[in-house]
Coordinates of C-alpha atoms in Angstrom, one line a residue:
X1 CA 6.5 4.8 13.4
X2 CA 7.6 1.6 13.0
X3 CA 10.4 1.9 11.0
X4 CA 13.2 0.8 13.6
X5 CA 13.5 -2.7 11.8
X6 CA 12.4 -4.6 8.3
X7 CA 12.4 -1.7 6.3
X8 CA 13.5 -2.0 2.5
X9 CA 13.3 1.0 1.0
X10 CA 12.7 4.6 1.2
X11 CA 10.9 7.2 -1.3
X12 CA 10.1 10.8 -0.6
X13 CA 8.3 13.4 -2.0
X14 CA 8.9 16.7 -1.1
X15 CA 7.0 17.1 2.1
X16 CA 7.0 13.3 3.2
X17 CA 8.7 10.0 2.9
X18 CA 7.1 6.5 2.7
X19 CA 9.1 3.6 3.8
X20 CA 8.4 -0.1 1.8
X21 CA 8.9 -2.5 4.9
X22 CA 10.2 -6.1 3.8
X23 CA 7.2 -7.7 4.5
X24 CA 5.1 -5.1 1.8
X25 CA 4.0 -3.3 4.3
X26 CA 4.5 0.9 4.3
X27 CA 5.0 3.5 6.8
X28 CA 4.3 7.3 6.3
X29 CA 5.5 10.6 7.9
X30 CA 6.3 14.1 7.5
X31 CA 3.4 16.6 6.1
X32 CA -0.1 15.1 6.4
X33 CA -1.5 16.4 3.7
X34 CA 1.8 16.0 1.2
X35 CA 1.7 12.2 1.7
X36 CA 2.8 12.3 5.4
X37 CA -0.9 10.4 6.4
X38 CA -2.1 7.8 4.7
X39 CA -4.7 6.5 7.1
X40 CA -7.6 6.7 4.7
X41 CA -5.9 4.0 2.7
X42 CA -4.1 2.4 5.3
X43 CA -5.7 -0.8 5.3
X44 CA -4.6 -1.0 1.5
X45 CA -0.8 -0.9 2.8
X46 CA -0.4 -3.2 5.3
X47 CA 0.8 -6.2 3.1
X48 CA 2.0 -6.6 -1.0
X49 CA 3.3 -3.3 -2.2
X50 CA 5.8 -4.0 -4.4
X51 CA 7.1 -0.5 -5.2
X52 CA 6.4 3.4 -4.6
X53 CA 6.6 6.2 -6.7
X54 CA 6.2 9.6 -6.0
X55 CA 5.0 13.3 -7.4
X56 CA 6.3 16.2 -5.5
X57 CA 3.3 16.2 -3.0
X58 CA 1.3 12.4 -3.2
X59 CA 2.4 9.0 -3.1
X60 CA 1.6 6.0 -5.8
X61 CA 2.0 2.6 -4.6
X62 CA 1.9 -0.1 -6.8
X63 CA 1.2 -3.7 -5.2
X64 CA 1.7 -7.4 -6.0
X65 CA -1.6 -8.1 -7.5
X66 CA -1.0 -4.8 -10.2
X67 CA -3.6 -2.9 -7.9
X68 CA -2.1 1.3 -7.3
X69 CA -3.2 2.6 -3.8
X70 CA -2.7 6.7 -3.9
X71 CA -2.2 8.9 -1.2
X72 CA -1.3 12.5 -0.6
X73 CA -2.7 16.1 -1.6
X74 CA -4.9 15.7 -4.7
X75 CA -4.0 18.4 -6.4
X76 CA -0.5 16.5 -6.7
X77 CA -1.7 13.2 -7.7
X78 CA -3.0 12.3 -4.1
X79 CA -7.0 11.3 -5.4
X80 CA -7.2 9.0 -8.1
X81 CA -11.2 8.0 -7.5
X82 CA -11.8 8.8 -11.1
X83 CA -9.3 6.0 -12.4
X84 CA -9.9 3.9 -9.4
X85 CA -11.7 1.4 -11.7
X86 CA -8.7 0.7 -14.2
X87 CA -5.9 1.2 -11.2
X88 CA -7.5 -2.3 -9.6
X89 CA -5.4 -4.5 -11.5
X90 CA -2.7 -5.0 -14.8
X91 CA -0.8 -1.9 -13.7
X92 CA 3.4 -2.5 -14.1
X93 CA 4.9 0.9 -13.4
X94 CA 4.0 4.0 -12.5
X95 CA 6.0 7.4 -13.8
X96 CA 5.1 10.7 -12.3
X97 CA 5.6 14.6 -13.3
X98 CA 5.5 17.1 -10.5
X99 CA 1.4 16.6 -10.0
X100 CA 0.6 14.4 -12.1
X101 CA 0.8 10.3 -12.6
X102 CA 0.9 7.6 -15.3
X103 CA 0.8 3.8 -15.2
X104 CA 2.0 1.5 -17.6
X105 CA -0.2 -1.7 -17.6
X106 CA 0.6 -4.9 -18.5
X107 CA -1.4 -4.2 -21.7
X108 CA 0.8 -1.3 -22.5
X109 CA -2.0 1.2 -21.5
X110 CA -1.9 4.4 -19.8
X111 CA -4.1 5.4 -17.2
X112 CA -3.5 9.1 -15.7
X113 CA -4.5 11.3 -13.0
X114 CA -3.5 14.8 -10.9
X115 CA -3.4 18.0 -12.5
X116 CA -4.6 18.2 -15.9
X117 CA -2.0 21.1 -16.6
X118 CA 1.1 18.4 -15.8
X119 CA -0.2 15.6 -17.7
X120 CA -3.1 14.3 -15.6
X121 CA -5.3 14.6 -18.1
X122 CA -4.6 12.4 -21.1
X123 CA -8.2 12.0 -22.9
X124 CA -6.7 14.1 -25.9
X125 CA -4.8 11.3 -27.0
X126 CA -7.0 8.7 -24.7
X127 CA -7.4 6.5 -28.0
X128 CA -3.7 6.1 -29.0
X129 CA -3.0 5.6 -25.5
X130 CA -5.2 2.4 -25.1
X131 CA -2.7 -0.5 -25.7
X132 CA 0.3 -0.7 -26.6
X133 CA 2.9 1.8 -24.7
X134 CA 6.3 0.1 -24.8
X135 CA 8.2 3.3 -23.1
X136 CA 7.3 6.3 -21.6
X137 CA 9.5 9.5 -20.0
X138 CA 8.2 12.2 -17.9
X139 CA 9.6 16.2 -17.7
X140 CA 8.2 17.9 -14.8
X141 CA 4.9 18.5 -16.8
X142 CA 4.2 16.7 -19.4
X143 CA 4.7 12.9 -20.8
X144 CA 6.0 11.1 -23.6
X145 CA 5.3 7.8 -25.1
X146 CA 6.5 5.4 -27.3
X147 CA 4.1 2.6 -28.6
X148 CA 5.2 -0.5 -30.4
X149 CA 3.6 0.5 -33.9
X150 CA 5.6 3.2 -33.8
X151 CA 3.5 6.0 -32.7
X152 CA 5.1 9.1 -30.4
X153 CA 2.6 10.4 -28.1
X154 CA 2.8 13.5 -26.1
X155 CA 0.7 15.2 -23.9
X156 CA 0.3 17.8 -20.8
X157 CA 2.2 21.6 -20.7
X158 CA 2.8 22.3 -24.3
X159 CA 5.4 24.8 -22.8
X160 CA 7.3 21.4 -20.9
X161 CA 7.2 19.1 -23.6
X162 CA 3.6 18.5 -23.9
X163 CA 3.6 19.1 -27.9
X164 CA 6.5 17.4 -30.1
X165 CA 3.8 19.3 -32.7
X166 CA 5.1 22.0 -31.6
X167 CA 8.9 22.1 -32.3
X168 CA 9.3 18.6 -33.9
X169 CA 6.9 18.4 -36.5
X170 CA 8.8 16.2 -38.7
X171 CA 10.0 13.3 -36.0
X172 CA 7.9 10.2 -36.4
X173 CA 7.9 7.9 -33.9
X174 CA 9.2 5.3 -35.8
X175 CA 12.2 6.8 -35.8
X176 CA 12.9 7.3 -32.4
X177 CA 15.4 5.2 -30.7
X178 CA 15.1 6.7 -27.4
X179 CA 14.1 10.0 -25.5
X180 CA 15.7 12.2 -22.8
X181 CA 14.0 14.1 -20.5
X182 CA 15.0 18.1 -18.4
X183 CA 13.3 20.0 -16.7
X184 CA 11.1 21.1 -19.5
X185 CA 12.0 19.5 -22.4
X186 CA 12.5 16.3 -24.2
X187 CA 15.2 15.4 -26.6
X188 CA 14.7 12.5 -28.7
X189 CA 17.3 10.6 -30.3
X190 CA 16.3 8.8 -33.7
X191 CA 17.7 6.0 -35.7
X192 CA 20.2 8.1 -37.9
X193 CA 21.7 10.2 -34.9
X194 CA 20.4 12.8 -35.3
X195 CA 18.4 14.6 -32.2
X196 CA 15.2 16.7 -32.1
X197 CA 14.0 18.6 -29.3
X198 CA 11.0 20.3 -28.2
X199 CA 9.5 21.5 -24.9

């Protein structure tokens, strides 16, 4: 597998790991189609990956030139052909739900993909997502985002955190001074100390 020397790291899914090998290479096992195979982008992983990050059944590597190679079951975050475009460069970090991903650019855009339900499927709020994302926070459905004006922006399961609407109608972003993340919740912490939940 060629893991026996050079290797750097390790991330894992729940079916499959991926090892990061020194020289920015990766190496795949365990359940083909959870990550465990990544020959249909394997010539994309043989040098500059700089970090991986995982869903519970796909694999997201982000490389040196900002590119994001995916791999894994599709339904988890696996296929990202319709964002392949935007994942070709400017891409800083990637944050993941349990089927669904999000990249940070170096523009502080996000760019998502995997199951709609768990916050693959961002068009919603597509137009407050464009530029300027400073933080972002993940439960295992949904996402929430911080932008530098101020804005809080949330979507994916309403019923894991997808609508701050919902149960913290009165929080501005502005006020936010950070967010925690469950299971299925978000708590954020504002400027006063005082916390508001929803999820």
């Amino acid at each position: 597998m060629g893991v026996s020397t050079g290797v750097r790291d390790i991330f894992a899914n729940e079916w499959a790991f991926a090892a990061l090998k020194c020289d920015g290479s990766v190496v795949v096992w365990g359940d083909t189609g959870k990550g465990g195979n990544a020959a249909m982008v394997a010539n994309q992983l043989t040098e500059g990956v700089q970090r991986i990050f995982a869903t519970i059944g796909a694999f997201a590597a982000v490389k040196n030139d900002g590119s994001v190679v995916t791999w894994g079951d599709a339904n988890f975050g696996g296929e990202s052909q319709a964002v392949a475009e935007d994942l070709r460069r400017g891409v800083v970090r990637v944050y993941s739900t349990v089927r669904a991903f999000a990249a940070l650019t170096d523009r502080g855009g996000i760019i998502t993909w995997g199951h709609p339900d768990c916050g693959g499927d961002s068009k919603a709020v597509a137009d407050r997502l464009c530029t300027g994302v400073t933080r972002l926070w993940a439960t295992s459905a949904a996402f929430a985002a911080l932008t530098a004006n101020g804005d809080l922006v949330t979507w994916g399961d309403p019923n894991s955190g997808g609508d701050f609407q919902a149960g913290a109608s009165s929080l501005s972003g502005s006020d936010v001074r950070t967010i925690f993340s469950s299971k299925s919740a978000f708590a954020a912490l504002t400027r006063n100390g005082s916390v508001a939940a929803w999820g």
